CSV table of C-alpha atoms in Angstrom, one decimal:
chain,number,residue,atom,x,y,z
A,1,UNK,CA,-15.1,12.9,22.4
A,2,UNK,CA,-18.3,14.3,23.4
A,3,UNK,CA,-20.2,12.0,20.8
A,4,UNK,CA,-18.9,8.6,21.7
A,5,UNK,CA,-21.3,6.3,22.6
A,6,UNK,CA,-21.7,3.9,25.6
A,7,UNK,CA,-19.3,1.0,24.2
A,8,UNK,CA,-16.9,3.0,22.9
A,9,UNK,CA,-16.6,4.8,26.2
A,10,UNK,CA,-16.4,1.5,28.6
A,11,UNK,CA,-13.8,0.5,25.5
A,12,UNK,CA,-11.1,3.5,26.3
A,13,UNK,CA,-12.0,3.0,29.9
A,14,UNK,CA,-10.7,-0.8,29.7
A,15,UNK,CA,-7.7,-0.3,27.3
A,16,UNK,CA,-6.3,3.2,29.1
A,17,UNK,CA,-7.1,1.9,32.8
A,18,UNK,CA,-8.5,5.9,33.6
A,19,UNK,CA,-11.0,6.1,36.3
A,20,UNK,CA,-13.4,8.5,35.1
A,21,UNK,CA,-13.0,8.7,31.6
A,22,UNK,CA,-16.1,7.5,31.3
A,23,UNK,CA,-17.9,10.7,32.4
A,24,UNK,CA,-15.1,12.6,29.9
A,25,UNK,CA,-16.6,10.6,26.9
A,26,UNK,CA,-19.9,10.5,27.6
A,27,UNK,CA,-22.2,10.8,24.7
A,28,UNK,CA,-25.0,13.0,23.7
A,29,UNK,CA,-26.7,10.4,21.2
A,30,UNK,CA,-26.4,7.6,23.8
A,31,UNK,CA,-28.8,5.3,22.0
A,32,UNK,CA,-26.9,1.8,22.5
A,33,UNK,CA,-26.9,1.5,18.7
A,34,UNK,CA,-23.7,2.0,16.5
A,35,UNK,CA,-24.4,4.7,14.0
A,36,UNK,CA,-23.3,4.0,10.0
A,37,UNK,CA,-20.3,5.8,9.4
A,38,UNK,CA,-21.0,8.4,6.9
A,39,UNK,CA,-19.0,9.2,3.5
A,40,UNK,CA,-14.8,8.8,3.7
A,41,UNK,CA,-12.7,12.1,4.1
A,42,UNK,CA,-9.4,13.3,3.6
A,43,UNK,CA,-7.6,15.2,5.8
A,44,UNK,CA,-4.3,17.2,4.5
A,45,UNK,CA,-1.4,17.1,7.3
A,46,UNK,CA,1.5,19.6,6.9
A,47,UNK,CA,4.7,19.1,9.0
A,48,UNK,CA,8.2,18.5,8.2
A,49,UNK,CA,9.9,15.6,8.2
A,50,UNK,CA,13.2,16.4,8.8
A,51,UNK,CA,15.5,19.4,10.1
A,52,UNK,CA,15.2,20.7,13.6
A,53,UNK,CA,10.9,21.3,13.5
A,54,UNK,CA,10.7,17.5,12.8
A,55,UNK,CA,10.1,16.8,16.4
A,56,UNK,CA,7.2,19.7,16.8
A,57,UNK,CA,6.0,18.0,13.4
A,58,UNK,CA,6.3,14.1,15.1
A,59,UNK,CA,4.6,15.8,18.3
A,60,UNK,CA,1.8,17.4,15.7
A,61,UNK,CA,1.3,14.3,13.6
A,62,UNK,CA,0.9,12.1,17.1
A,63,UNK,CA,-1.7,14.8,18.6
A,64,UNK,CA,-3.9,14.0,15.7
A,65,UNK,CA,-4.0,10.4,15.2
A,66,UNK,CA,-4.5,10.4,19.2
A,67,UNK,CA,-7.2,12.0,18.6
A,68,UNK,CA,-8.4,9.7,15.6
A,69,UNK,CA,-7.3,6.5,17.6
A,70,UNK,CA,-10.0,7.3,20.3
A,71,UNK,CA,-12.6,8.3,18.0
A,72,UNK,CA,-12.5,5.2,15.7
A,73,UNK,CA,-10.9,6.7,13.0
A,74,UNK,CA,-13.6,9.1,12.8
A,75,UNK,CA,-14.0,12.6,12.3
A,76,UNK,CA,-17.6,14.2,12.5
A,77,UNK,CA,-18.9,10.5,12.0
A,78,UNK,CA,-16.8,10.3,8.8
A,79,UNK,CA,-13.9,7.6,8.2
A,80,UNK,CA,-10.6,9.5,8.0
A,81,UNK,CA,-8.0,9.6,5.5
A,82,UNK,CA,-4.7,11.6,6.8
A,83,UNK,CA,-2.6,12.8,4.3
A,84,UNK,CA,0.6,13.9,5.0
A,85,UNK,CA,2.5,16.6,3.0
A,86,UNK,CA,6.1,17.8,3.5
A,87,UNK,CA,6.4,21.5,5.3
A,88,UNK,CA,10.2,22.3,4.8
A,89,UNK,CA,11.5,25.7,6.0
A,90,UNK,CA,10.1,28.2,3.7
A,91,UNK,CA,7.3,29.6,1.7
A,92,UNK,CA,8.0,27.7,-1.4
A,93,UNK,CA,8.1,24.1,0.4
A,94,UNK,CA,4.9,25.3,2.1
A,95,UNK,CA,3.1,26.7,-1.3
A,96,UNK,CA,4.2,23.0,-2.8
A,97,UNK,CA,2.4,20.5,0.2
A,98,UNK,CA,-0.6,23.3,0.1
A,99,UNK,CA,-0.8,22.3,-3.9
A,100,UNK,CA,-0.1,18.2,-3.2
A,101,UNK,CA,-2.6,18.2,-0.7
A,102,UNK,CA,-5.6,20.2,-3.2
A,103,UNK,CA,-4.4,17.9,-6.1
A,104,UNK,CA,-5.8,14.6,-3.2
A,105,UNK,CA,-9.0,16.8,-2.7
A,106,UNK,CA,-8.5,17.2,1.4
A,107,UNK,CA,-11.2,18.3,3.0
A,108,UNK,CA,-9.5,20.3,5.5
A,109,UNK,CA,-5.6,20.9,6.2
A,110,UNK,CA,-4.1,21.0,9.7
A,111,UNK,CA,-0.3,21.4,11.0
A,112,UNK,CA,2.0,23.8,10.1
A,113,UNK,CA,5.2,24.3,12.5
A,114,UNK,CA,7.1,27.0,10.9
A,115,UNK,CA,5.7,30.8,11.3
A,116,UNK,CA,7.5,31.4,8.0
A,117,UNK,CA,5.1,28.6,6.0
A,118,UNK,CA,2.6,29.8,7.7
A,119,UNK,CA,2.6,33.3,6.0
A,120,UNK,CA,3.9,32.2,2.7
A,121,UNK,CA,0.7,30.0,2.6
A,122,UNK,CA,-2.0,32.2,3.4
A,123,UNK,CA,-3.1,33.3,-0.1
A,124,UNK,CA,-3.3,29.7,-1.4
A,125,UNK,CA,-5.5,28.9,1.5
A,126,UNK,CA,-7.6,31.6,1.5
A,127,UNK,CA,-7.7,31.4,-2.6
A,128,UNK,CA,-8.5,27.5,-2.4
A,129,UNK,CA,-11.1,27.8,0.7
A,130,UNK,CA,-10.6,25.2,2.0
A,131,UNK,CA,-10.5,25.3,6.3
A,132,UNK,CA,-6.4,25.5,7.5
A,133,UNK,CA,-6.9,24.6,11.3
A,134,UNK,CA,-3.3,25.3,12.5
A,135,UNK,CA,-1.8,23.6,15.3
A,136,UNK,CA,1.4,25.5,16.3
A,137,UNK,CA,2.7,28.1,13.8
A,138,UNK,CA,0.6,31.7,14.7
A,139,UNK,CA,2.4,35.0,13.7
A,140,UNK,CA,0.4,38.5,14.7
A,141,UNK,CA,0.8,39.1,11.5
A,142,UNK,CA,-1.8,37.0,10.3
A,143,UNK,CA,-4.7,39.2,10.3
A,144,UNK,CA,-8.0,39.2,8.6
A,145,UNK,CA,-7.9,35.6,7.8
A,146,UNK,CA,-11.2,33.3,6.6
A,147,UNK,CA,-10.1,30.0,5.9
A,148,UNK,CA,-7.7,29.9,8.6
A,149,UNK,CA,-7.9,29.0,12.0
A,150,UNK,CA,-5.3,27.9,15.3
A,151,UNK,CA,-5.8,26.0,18.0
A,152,UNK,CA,-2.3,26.8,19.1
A,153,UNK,CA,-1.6,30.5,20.6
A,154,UNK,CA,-0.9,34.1,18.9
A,155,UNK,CA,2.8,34.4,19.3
A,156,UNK,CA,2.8,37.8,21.2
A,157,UNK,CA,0.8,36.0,24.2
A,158,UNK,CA,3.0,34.3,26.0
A,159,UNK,CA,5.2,37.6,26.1
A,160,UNK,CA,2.3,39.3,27.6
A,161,UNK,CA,1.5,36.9,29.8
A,162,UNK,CA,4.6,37.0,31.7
A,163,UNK,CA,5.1,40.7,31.0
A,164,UNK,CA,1.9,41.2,33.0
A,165,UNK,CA,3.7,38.8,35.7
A,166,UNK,CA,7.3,40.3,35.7
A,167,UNK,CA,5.6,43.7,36.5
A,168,UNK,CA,3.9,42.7,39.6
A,169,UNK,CA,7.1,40.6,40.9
A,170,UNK,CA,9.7,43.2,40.1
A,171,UNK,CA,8.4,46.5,41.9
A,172,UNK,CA,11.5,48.5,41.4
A,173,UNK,CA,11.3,50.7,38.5
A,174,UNK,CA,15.6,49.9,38.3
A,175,UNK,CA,15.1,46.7,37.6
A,176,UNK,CA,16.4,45.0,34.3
A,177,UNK,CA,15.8,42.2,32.5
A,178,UNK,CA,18.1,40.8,30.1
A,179,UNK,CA,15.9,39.6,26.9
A,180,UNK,CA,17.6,37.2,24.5
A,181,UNK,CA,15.8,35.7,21.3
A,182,UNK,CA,16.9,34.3,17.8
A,183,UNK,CA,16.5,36.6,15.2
A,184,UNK,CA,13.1,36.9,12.8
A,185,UNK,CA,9.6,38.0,13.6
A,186,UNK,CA,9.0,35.1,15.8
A,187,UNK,CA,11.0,36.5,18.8
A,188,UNK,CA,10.4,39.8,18.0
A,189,UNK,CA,6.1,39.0,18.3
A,190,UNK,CA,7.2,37.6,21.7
A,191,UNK,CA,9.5,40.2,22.9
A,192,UNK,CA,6.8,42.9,21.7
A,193,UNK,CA,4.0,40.7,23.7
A,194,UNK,CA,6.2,41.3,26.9
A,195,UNK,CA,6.6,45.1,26.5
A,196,UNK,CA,2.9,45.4,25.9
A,197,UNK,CA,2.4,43.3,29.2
A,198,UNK,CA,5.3,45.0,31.3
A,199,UNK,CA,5.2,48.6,29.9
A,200,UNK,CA,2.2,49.7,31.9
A,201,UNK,CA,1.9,52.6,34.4
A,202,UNK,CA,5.4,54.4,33.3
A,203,UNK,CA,7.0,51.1,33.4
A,204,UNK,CA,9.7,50.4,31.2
A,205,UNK,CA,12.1,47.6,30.0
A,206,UNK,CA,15.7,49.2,29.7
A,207,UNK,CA,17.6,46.6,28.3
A,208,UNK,CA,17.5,46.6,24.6
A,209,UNK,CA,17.0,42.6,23.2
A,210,UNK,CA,19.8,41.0,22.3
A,211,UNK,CA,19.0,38.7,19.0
A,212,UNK,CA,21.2,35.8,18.3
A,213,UNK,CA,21.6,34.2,14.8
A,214,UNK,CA,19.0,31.2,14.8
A,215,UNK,CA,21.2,28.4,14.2
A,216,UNK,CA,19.5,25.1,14.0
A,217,UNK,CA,22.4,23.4,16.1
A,218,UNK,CA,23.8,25.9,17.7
A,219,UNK,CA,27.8,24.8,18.8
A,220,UNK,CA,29.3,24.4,22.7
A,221,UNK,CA,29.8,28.3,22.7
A,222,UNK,CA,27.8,30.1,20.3
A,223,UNK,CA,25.9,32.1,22.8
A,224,UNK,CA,28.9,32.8,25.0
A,225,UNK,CA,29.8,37.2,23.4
A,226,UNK,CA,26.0,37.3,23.8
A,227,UNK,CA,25.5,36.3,27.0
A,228,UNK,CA,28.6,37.7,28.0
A,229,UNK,CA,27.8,41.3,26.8
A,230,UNK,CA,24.4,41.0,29.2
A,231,UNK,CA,25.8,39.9,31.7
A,232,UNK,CA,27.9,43.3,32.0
A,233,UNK,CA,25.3,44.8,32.8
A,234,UNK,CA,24.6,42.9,35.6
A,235,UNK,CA,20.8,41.9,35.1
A,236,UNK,CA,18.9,40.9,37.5
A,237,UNK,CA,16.7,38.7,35.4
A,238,UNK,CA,16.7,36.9,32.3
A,239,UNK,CA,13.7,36.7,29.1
A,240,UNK,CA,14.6,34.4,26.4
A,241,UNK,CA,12.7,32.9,23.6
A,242,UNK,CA,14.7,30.0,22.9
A,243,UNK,CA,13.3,26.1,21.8
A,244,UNK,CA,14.5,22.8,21.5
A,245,UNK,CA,18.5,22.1,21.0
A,246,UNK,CA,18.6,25.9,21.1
A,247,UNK,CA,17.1,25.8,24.4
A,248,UNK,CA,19.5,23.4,26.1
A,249,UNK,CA,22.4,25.4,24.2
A,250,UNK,CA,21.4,28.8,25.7
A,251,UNK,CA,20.9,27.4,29.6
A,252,UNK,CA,24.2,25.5,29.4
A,253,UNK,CA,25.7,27.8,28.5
A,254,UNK,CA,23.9,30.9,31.0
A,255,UNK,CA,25.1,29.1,33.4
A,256,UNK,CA,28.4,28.0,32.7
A,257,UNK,CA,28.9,32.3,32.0
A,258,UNK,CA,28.0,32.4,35.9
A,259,UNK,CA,24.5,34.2,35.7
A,260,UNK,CA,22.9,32.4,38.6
A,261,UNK,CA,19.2,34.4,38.4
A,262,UNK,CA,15.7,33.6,37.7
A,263,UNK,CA,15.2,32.8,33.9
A,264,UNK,CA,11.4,33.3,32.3
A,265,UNK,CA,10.6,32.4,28.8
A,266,UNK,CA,7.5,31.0,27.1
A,267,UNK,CA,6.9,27.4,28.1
A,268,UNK,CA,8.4,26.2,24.2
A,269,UNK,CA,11.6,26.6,26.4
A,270,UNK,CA,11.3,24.1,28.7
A,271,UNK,CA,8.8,21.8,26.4
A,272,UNK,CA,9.8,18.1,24.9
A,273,UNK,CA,13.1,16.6,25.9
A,274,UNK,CA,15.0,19.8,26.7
A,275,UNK,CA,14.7,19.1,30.5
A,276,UNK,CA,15.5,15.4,30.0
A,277,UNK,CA,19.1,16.7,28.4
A,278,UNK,CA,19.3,19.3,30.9
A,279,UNK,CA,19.1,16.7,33.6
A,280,UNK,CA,22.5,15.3,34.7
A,281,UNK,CA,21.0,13.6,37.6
A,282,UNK,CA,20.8,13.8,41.4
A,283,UNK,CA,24.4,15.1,41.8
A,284,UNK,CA,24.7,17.0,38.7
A,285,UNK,CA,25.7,20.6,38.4
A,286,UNK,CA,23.3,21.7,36.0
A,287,UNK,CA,20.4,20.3,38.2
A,288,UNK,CA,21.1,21.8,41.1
A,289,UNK,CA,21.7,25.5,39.1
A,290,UNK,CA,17.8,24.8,37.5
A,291,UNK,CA,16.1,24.2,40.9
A,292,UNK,CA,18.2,26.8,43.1
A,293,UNK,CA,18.6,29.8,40.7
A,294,UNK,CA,14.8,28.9,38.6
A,295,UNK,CA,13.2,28.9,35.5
A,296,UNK,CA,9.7,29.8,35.0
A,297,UNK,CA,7.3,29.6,31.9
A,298,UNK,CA,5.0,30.8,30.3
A,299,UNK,CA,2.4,28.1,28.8
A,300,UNK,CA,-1.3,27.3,27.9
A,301,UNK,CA,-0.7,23.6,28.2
A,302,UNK,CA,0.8,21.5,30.9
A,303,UNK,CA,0.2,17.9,31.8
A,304,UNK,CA,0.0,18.1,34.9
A,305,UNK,CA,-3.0,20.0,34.6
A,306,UNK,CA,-5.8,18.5,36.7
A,307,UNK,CA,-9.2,18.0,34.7
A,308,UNK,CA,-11.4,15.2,33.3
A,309,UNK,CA,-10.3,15.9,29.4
A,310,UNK,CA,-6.5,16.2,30.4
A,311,UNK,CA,-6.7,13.1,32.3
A,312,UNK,CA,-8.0,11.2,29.4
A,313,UNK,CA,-5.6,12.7,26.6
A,314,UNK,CA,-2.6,12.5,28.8
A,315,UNK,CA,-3.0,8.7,30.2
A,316,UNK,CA,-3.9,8.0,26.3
A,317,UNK,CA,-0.6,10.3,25.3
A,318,UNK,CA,1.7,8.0,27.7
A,319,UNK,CA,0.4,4.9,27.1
A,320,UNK,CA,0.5,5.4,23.0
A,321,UNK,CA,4.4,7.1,23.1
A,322,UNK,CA,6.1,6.6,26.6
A,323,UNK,CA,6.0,10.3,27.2
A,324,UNK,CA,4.2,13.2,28.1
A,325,UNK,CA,2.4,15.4,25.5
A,326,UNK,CA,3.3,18.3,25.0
A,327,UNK,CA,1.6,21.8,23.9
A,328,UNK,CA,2.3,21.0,20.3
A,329,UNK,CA,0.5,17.4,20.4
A,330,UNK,CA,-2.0,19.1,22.4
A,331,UNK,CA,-2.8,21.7,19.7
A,332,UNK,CA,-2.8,19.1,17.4
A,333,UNK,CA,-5.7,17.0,19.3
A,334,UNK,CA,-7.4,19.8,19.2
A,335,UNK,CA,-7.6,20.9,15.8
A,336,UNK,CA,-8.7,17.2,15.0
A,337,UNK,CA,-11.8,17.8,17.6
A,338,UNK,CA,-12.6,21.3,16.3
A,339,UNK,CA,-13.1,19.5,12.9
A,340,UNK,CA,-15.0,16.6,14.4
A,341,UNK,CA,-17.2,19.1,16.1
A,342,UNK,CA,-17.5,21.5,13.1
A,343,UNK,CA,-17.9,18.2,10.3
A,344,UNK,CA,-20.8,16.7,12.4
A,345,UNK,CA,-22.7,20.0,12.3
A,346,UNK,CA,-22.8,19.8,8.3
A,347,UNK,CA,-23.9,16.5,8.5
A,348,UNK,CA,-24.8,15.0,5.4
A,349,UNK,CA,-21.6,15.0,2.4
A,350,UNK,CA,-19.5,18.0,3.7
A,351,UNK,CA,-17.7,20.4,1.7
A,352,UNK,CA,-14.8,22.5,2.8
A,353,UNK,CA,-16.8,25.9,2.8
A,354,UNK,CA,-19.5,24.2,4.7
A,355,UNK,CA,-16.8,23.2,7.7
A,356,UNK,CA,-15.3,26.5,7.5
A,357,UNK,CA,-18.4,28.1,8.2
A,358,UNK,CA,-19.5,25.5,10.8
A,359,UNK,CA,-16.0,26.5,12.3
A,360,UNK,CA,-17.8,29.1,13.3
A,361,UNK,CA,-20.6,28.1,15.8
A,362,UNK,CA,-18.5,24.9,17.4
A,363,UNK,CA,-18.6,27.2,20.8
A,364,UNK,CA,-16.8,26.0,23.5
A,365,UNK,CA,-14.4,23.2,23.5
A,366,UNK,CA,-13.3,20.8,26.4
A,367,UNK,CA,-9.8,20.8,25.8
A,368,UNK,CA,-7.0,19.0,27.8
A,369,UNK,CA,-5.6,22.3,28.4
A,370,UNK,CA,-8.8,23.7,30.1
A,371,UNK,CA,-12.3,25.5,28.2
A,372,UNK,CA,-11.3,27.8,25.2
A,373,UNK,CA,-13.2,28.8,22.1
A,374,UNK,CA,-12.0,30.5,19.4
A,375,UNK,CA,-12.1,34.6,19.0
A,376,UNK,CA,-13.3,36.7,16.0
A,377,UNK,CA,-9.3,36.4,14.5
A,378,UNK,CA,-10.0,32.9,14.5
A,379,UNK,CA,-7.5,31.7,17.5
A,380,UNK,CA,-8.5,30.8,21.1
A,381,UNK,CA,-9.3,32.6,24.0
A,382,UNK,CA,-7.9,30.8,26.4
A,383,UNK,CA,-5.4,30.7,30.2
A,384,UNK,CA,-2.6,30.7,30.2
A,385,UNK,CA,0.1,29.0,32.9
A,386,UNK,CA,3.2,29.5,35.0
A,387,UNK,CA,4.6,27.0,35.3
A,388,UNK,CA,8.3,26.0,37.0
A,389,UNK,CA,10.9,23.5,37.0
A,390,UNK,CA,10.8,21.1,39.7
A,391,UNK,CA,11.8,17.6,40.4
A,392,UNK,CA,8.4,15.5,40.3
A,393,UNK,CA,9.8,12.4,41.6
A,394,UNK,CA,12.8,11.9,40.3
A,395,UNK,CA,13.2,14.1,37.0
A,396,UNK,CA,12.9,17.7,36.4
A,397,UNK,CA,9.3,18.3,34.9
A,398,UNK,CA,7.4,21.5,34.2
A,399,UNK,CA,5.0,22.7,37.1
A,400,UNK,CA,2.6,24.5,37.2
A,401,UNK,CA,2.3,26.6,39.3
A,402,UNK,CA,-0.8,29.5,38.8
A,403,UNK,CA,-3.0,30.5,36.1
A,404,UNK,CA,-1.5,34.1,34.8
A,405,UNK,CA,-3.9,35.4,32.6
A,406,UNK,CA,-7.2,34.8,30.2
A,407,UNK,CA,-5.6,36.2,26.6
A,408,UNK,CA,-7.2,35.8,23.2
């Protein structure tokens, strides 16, 4: 929002109610005047619709026309068209809303939830060139990329983030820590981002990972011979990489197995309504387990994060949806600001190699979730949190609660 001028400023300032948003939006082109939008742009949108992703695609989809809402429409000075494709679950669906979206001539393409699409896709995009700023879906795998950037995380970071962290808590070379995950290459980039981050000065995780089928409503006991076989070996904490229903499947059910230790997993654990159906209230059982035994997490994002840009997204978030964002819609509003940054510097009638390249040279960016830019793999260097459940006033939120590491 770095371009808007004076009356769009005191605008947001008088519809959000945010004391100093004003010095978050201030502009650099402060002439008074309103500029003349330039030429109309599409931009291709790829999330799914339905199936359990749909609420990281709802969260995706708001994150950008946030973004757009506060801008005028605008990206880059250009009135914005978003077109929205269907992602599905698998290569195919993703090869098919990568075509639709070509056939409407998109400028750019942004979204992506599933880490399955996201590979199956990367020919087409890098075949097409045309810019892919992806918001949440970021294997290691994808390597040597042109055309494709994320504003969202590599999925080994969060591993080594708090592998780095479990290391200088646990001392004892006898410790062990149970590690759960669902099976495919997204757990198993997470769990290999917390041996790189624990397995450091002849330290060594000795508990083998346990991968559990990754059923996308997983039943009452699913987890229980899982859980049950770590338990045996009496742990004394656990890892898991576990997200949405899934999430509030694998703690219920933790807990109702006895384990009453610490639990860490990357902050996808813990993010959207999980700890709203976790939470059965001042007297409830499951409540009382969260804030005596804990659960910490891993995150680059939370929205309690205390800065000028956060301040402004997150009021705007609340006010918009009656919630707080999350990482994903976070992501999401950045990817649209990385392309209003990058479509500005063309200028003039853009074309999808000229924003890719301008991709390039956008430098830092004042992001809700701190200062990142992107890396030479084309993902951001940025902190990332701890963060723990906590009651803030009366419902369990996500607190953080120290900065853990610079990655990227």
């Amino acid at each position: 929002m770095s371009h808007m001028n004076r009356r769009r400023a005191l605008q947001l300032l008088a519809a959000l109610g945010t004391t100093g948003l004003a010095a978050g939006c201030g502009s650099g082109t402060d002439t008074g005047e309103e500029t003349k939008p330039g030429s109309p742009i599409k931009i291709g949108l790829i999330v799914p619709g339905s199936g359990p992703n749909k609420v990281v695609g709802d969260e995706i989809t708001n994150g950008f026309q946030l973004f757009l809402a506060l801008n005028d429409g605008q990206l880059g000075g250009h009135p914005v068209t978003v077109v929205t494709a269907e992602e599905g679950d698998t290569a195919k669906t993703g090869q098919a809303a990568v075509d639709q979206l070509l056939k409407e001539g998109v400028l750019a393409l942004t979204g992506v939830v599933s880490s399955v699409v996201m590979t199956g896709i990367r020919d087409a995009v890098e075949q097409a060139r045309v810019p892919l700023i992806g918001s949440n879906a970021s294997p290691t795998s994808l390597q040597s990329v042109v055309y494709i950037w994320r504003t969202s995380y590599v999925l080994n970071e969060p591993g080594e983030a708090l592998g780095q962290y479990l290391r200088q808590t646990y001392t004892d070379e006898t410790t062990r820590i149970a590690i759960f995950g669902t099976q495919g290459q997204s757990s198993r980039d997470v769990i290999d981002g917390l041996r790189n981050g624990y397995e450091q000065g002849g330290r060594r995780l000795t508990e083998e990972p346990i991968f559990t089928p990754d059923y996308p409503n997983p039943g009452k006991n699913v987890y229980f011979g899982a859980i049950a076989k770590a338990l045996g070996r009496r742990p004394d904490a656990v890892f898991c990489h576990y997200s949405g229903v899934q999430a509030v499947q694998f703690i219920k059910q933790l807990y109702a197995q006895g384990y009453r230790g610490p639990v860490y997993a990357p902050g996808f654990l813990t993010e959207g309504t999980v700890l709203s159906q976790l939470d059965d209230g001042e007297r409830g059982e499951e409540r009382a387990l969260i804030q005596k035994c804990g659960i910490e997490t891993a995150l680059n994002y939370s929205a309690d994060l205390n800065n000028t840009a956060n301040r402004v997204f997150a009021s705007a978030y609340r006010k918009a949806h009656n919630a707080s964002p999350t990482t994903f819609a976070m992501a999401s509003y950045d990817a649209a600001q990385v392309l209003d940054k990058a479509i500005r510097l063309v200028g003039g009638n853009p074309t999808p190699q000229q924003v890719n390249l301008a991709l390039g040279k956008i430098g830092q960016i004042d992001s809700p979730r701190g200062a990142w830019q992107f890396n030479q793999p084309r993902t951001p260097q940025q902190k990332w949190y701890l963060r723990k459940v906590q009651l803030d006033g009366q419902l369990l939120s996500n607190v953080v609660i120290s900065e853990l590491a610079t990655l990227g």
